Short mmCIF file of C-alpha atoms in Angstrom, two decimals:
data_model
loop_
_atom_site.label_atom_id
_atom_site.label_comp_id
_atom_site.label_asym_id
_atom_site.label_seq_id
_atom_site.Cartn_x
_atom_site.Cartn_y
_atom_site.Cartn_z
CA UNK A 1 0.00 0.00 0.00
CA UNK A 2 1.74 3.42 -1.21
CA UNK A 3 1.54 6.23 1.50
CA UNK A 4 1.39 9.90 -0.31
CA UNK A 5 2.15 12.98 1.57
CA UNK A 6 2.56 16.63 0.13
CA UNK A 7 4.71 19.07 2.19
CA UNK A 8 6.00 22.29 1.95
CA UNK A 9 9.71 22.74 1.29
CA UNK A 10 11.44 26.42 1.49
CA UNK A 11 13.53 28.89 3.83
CA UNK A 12 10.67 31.41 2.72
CA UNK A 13 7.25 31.90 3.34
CA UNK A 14 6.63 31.08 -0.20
CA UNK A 15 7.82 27.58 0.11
CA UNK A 16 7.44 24.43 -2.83
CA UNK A 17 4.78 21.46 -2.13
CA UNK A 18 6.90 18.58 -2.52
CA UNK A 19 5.04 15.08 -3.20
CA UNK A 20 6.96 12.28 -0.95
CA UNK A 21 5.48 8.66 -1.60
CA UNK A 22 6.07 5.45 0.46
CA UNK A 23 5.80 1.28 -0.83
CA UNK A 24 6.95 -0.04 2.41
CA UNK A 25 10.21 0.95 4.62
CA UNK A 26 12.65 1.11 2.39
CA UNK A 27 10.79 2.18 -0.50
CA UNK A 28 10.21 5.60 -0.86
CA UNK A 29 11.00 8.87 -3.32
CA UNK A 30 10.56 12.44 -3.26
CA UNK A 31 10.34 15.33 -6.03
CA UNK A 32 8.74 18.71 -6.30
CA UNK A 33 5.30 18.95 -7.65
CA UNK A 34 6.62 22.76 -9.15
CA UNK A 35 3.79 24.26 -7.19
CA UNK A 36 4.33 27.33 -4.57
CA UNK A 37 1.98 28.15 -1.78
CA UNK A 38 2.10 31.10 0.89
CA UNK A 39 2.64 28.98 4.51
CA UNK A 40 -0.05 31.05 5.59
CA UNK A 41 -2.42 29.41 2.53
CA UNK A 42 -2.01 25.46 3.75
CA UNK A 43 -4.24 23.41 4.75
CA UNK A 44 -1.85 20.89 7.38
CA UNK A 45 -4.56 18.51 7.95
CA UNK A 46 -5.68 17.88 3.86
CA UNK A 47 -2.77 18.75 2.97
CA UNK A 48 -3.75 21.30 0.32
CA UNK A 49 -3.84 25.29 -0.41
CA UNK A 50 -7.34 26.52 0.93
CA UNK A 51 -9.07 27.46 -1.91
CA UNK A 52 -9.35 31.28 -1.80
CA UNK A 53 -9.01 31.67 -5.56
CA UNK A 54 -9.06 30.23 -8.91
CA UNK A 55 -5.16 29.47 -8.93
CA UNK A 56 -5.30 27.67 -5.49
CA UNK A 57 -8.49 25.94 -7.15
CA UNK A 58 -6.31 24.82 -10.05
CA UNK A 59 -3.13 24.20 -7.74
CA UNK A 60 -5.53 21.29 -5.53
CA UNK A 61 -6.27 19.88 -9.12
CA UNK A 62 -2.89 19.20 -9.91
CA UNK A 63 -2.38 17.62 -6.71
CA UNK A 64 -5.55 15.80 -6.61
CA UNK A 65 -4.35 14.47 -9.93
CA UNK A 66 -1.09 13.44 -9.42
CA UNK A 67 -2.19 11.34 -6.12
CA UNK A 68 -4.51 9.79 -8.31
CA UNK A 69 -2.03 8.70 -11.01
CA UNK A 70 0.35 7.84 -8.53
CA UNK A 71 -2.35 5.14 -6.97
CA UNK A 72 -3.80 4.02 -10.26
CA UNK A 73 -0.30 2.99 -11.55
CA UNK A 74 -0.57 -0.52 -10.34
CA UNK A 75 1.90 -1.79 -12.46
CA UNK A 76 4.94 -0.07 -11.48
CA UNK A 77 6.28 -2.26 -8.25
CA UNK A 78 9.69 -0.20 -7.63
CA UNK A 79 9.83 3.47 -7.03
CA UNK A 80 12.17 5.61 -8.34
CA UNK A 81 12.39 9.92 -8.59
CA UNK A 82 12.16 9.28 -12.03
CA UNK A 83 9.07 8.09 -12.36
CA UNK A 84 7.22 10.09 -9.74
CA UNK A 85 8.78 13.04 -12.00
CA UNK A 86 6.95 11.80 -15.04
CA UNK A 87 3.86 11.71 -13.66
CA UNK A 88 4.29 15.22 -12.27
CA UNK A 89 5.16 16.19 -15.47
CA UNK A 90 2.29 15.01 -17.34
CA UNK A 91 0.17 16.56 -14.65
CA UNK A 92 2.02 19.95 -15.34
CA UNK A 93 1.77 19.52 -19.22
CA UNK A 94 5.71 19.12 -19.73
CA UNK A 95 5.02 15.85 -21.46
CA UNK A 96 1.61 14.07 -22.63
CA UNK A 97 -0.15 11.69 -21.05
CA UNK A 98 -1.34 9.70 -24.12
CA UNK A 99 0.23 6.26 -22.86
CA UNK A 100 0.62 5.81 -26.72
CA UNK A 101 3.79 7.81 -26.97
CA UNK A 102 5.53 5.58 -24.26
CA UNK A 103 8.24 3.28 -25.76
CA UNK A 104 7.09 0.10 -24.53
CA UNK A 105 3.64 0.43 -24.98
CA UNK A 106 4.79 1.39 -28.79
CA UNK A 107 6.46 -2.08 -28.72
CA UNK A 108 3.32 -3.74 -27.60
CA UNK A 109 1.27 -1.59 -29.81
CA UNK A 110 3.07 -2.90 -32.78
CA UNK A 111 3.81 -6.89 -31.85
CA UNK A 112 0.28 -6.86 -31.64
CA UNK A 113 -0.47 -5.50 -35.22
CA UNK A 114 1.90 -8.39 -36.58
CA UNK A 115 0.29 -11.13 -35.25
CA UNK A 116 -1.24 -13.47 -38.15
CA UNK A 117 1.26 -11.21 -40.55
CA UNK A 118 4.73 -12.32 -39.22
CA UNK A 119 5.48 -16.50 -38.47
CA UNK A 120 5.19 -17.44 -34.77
CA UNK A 121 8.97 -17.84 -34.27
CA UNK A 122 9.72 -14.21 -35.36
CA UNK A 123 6.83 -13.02 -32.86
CA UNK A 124 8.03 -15.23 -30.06
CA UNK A 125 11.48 -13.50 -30.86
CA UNK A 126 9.89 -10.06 -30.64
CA UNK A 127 8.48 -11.06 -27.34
CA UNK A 128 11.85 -12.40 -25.63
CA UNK A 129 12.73 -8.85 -26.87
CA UNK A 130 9.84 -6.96 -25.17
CA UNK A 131 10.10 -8.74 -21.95
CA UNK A 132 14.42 -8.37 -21.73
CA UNK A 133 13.82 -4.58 -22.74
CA UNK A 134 11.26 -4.70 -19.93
CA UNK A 135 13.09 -5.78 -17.45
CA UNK A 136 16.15 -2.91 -18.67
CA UNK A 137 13.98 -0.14 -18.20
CA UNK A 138 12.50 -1.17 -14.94
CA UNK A 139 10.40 1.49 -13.02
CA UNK A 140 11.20 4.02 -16.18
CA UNK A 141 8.81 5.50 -18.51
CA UNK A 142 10.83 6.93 -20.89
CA UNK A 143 8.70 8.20 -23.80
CA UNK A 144 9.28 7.04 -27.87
CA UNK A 145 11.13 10.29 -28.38
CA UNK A 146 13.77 9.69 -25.38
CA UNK A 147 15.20 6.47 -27.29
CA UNK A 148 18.47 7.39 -28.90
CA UNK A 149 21.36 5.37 -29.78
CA UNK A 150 22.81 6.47 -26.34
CA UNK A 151 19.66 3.96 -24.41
CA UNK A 152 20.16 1.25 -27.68
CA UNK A 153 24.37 0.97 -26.96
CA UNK A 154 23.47 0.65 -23.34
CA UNK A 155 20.60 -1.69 -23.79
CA UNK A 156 23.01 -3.89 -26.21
CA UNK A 157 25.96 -3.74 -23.12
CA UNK A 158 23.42 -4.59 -20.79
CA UNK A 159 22.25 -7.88 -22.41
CA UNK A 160 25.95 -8.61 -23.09
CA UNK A 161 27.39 -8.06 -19.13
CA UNK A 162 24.12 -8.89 -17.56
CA UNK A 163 22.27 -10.79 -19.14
CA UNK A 164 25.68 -12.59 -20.74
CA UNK A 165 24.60 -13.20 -24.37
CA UNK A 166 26.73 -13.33 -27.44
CA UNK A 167 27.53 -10.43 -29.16
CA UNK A 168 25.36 -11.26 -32.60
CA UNK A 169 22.34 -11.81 -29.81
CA UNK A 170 22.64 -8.47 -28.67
CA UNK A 171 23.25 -6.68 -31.78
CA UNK A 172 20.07 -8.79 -33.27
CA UNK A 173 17.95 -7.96 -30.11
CA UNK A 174 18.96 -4.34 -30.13
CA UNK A 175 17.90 -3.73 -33.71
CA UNK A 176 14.54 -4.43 -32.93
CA UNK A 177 14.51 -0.92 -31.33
CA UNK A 178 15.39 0.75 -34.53
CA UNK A 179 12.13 -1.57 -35.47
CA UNK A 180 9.65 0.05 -33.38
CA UNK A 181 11.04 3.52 -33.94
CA UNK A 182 10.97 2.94 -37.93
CA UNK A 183 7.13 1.86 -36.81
CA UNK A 184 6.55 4.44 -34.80
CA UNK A 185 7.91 7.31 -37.55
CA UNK A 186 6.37 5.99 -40.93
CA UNK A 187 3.09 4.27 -39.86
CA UNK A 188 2.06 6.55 -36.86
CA UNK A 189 3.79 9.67 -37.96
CA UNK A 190 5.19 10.61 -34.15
CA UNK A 191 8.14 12.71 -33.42
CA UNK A 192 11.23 10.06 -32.73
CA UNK A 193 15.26 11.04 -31.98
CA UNK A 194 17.22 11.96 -35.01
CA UNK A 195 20.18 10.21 -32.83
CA UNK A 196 19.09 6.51 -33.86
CA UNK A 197 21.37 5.65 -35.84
CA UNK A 198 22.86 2.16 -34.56
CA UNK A 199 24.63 0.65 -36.90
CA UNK A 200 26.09 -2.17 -35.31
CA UNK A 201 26.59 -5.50 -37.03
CA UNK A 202 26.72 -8.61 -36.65
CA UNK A 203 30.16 -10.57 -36.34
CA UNK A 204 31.01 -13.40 -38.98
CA UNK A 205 30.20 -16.26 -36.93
CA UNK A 206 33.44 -18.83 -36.56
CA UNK A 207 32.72 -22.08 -38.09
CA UNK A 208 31.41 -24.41 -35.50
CA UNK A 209 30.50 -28.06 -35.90
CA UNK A 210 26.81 -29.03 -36.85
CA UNK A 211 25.62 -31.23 -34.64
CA UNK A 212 23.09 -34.37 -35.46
CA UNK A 213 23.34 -37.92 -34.32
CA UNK A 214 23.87 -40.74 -36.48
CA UNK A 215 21.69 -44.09 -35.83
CA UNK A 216 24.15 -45.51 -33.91
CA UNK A 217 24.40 -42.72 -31.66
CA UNK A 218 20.12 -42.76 -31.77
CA UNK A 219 20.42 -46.31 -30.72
CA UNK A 220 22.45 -45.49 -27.83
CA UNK A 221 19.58 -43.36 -26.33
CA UNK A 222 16.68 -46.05 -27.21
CA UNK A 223 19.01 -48.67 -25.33
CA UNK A 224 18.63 -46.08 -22.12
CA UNK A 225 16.78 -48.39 -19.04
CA UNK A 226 14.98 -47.10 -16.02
CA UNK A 227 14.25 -43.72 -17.41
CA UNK A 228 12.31 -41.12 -14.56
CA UNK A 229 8.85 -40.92 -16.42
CA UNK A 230 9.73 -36.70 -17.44
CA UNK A 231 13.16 -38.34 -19.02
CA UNK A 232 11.10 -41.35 -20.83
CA UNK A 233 8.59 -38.49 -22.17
CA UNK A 234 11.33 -36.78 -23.51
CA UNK A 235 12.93 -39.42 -24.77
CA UNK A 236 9.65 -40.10 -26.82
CA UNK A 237 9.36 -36.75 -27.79
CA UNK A 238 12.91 -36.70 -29.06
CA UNK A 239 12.84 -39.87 -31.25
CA UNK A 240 9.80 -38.88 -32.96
CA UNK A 241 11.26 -35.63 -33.68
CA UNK A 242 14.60 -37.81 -35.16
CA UNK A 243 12.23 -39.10 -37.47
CA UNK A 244 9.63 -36.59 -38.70
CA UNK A 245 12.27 -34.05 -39.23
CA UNK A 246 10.21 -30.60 -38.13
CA UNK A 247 10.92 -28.07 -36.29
CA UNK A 248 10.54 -28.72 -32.17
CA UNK A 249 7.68 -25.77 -32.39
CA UNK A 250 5.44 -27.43 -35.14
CA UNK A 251 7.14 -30.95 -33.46
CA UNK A 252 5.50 -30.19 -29.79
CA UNK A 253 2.16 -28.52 -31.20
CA UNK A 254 1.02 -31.77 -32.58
CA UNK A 255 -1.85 -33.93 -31.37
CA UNK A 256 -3.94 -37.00 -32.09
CA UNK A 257 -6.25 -35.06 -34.44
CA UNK A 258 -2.45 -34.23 -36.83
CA UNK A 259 -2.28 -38.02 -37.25
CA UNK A 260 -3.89 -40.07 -40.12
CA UNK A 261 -3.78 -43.12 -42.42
CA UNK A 262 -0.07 -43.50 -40.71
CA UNK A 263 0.73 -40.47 -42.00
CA UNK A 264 1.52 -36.86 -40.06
CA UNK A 265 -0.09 -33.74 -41.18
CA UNK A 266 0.77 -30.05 -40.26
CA UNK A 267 1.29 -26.29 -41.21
CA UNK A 268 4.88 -25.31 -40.68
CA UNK A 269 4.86 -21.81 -38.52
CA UNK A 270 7.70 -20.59 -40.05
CA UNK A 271 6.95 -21.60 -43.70
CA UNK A 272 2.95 -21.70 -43.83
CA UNK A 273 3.42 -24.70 -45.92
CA UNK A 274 1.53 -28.03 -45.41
CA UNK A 275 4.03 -31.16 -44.86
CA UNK A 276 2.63 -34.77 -44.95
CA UNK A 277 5.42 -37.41 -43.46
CA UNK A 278 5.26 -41.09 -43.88
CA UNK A 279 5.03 -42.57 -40.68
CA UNK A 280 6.87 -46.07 -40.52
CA UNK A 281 5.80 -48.92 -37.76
CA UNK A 282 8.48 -47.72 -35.18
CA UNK A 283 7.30 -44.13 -34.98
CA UNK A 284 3.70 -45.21 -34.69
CA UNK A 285 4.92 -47.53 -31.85
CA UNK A 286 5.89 -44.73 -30.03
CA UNK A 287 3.49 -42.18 -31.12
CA UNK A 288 0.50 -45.20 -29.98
CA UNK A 289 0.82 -43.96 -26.29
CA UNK A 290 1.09 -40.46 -26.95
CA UNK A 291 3.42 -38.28 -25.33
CA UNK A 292 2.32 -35.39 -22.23
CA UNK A 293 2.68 -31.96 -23.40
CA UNK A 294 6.14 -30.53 -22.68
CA UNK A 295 7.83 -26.83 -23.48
CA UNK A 296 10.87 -26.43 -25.31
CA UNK A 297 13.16 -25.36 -23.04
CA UNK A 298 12.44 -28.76 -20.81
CA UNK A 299 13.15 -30.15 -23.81
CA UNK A 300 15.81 -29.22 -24.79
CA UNK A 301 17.93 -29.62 -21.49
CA UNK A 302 16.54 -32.97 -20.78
CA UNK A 303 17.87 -33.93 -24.71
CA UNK A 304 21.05 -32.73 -22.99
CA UNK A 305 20.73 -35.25 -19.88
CA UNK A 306 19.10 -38.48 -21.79
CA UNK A 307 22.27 -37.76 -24.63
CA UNK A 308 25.26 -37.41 -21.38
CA UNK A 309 23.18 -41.02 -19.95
CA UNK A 310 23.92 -42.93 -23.42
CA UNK A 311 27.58 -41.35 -23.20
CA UNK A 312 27.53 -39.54 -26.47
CA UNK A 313 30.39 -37.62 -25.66
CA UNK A 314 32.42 -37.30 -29.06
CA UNK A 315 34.22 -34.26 -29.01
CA UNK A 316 32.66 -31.13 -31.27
CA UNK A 317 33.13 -27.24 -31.46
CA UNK A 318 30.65 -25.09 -29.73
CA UNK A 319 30.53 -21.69 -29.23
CA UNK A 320 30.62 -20.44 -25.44
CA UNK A 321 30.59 -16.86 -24.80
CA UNK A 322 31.47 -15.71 -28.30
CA UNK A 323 34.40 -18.59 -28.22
CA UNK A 324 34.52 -21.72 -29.88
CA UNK A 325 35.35 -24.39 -27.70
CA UNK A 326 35.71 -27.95 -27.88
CA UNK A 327 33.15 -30.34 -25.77
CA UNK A 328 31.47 -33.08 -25.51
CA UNK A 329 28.61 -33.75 -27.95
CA UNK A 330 26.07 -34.30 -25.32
CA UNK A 331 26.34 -30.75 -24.03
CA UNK A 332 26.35 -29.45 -27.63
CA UNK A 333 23.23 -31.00 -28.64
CA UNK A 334 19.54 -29.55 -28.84
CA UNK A 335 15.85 -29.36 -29.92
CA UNK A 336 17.30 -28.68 -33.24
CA UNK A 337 19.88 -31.59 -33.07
CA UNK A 338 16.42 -33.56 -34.12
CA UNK A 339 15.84 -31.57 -37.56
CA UNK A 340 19.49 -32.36 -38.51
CA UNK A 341 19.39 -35.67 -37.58
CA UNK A 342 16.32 -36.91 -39.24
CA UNK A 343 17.85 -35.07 -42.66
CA UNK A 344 21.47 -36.66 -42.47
CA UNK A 345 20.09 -40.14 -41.56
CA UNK A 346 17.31 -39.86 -44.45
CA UNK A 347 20.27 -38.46 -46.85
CA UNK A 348 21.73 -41.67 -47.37
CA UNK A 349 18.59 -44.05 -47.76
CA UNK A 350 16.11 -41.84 -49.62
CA UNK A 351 16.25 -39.14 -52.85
CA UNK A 352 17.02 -36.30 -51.51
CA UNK A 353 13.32 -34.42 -53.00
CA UNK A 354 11.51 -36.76 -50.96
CA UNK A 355 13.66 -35.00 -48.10
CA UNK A 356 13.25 -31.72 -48.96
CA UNK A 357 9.36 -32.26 -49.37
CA UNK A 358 9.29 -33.29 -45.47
CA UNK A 359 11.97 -30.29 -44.43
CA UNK A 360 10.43 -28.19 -47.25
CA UNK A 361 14.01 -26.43 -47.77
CA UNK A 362 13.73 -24.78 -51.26
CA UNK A 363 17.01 -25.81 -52.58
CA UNK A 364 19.71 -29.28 -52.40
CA UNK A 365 22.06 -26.65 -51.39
CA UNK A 366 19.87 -24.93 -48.78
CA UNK A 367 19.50 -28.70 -47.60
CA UNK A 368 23.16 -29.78 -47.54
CA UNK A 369 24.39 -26.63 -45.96
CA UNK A 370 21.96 -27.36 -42.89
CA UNK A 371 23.33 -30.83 -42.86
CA UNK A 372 26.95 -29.96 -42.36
CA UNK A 373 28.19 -32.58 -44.26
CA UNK A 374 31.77 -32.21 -45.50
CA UNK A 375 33.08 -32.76 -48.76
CA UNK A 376 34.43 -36.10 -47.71
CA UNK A 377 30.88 -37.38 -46.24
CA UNK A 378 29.30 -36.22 -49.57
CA UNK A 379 31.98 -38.06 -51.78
CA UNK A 380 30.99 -41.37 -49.77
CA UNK A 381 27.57 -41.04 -50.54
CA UNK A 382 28.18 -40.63 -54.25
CA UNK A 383 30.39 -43.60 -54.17
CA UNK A 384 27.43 -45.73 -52.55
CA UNK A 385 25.18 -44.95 -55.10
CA UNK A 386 27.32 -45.39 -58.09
CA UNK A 387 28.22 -48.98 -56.55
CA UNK A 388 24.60 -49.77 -56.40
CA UNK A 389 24.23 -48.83 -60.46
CA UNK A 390 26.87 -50.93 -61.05
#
């Protein structure tokens, strides 16, 4: 519960009304409201000037407004000057009120108007976004003409010191500012900073290894015995994706209802395109008892802990804090590590349309780059079919 109190402030007996609000005991900021009243002119008790005139009239306006801002601004849980000067300063007309020029209500304002234009993924990106430049502004309010390149090279240090991500992730994350000012200039025609240009970009990424597992490696994790039942569900989860070769957000959206005639049907998110995948006895096997519901991120580290059980530990590069390292293959691997694997297993056994109709990559090259296969791996593969014409 926020305490309010207005007091007078001054050596003189023209002295300042200063606004002083409490959230608890340690909570608690102070700033001038800009108003002057004779000492003689206050009410102690409410707290007011007594109205004698129109300007003390207008004066317990102010103040009855800012005490009501203050207490309808529920969402703001942390105090600062800062923000009891804002709303001061909308109650004074120094800045508008219109919550439509604030910068992250801009942000909302325009994920919104994307949704059902832009692919899931990019919209779930833009929301990791929102909520990380959330969480960097805190208790602030700053308004869509306060962001500069000054707040976009400290929100981009920020997510690289704090929040420790690589340096293309906070490059990539800081450009959607530029984004929602671009937005906020062409398509709503408000007043933005003429210091926005950021021009940062993106380091060439070091060549790191692809990671997939081969069947052997796959076998290795079927072999596993005694599973805890979240580790079995994954496990489930993470064959099926070995073999249907989609992405883990189409993978984990399917149900009962996407399964037909043996055969899987969905609508990629990313592409919009419809894929239909053969489904052979083994996957129905496990898809019969079908698995509970699980996010991504569980996912993904319990791929981690069912790969480090079936000790696929062959050594391969990953990038850790912008430096390629080498480690084990089981801490390397991911939700993704399913994609790849069901398209280099595939590559060897099956034409390589028929792959690209189930990936729906546009290209062979498009399809081979994701692979990672080398030169060498490639060359065997040529030599294995000629063998077979012959």
């Amino acid at each position: 519960m926020r305490t309010i109190t207005l007091e007078l402030r001054g050596n003189t007996d023209v002295k300042t009304i200063q606004c002083r609000v409490e959230s608890g005991r340690i909570n608690r900021v102070r700033c001038s409201t800009g108003i002057k009243v004779n000492i003689n002119n206050w009410d102690v008790v409410k707290e007011r000037p007594f109205p004698k005139d129109a300007i003390d009239k207008k004066n317990i306006s102010k103040l009855n407004e800012i005490e009501k801002l203050i207490n309808n601004d529920t969402e703001t849980t942390v105090l600062t000057t800062e923000w009891l000067k804002n709303i001061i300063d909308v109650v004074n007309g120094k800045i508008k009120a219109d919550d439509k020029l604030l910068f992250l209500n801009a942000c909302t304002e325009y994920i919104q108007s994307k949704e059902g234009k832009l692919a899931k993924n990019t919209l779930d990106s833009y929301n990791r976004v929102f909520t990380l430049l959330t969480e960097f502004i805190g208790a602030k309010r700053p308004q869509i003409k306060d962001i500069d390149k000054v707040f976009m090279l400290g929100f981009e240090k920020w997510l690289k010191t704090v929040k420790e991500t690589s340096i293309n992730t906070a490059i990539q994350h800081t450009r959607f500012i530029i984004i929602i000012l671009n937005y906020c200039s062409n398509e709503k025609g408000l007043d933005v900073s003429s210091l926005r240009n950021y021009k940062e970009k993106p380091t060439k990424r070091d060549k790191r290894e692809i990671v997939r597992l081969d069947r052997l490696e796959l076998q290795k994790i079927k072999d596993l015995k005694d599973l805890p039942e979240h580790l079995e569900n994954s496990r489930t989860w993470f064959l099926i994706g070995c073999e249907v070769g989609q992405r883990s957000g189409d993978l984990l959206n399917i149900t009962p209802s996407n399964i037909s005639n043996n055969r899987l049907r969905l609508r990629q998110q990313k592409t919009g395109k419809d894929v239909v995948v053969p489904l052979f006895p083994d996957t129905l096997m496990l898809l019969d008892k079908f698995p509970r519901k699980i996010d991504i991120i569980t996912l993904n580290r319990n791929i981690k802990t069912l790969c480090e059980l079936a000790k696929i530990d062959t050594p391969v590069l990953k990038k850790v804090n912008d430096v390629l390292k080498e480690v084990p293959k089981h801490k390397a691997v991911s939700t993704h590590t399913m994609r790849r694997s069901y398209a280099s297993n595939q590559y060897s056994i099956i034409p390589t349309a028929l792959i690209m109709s189930v990936t729906k990559h546009a290209t062979e090259s498009q399809l081979l780059k994701y692979i990672g296969l080398t030169d060498d791996e490639i060359a065997d593969e040529y030599e294995k079919a000629i063998n077979k014409i012959v």
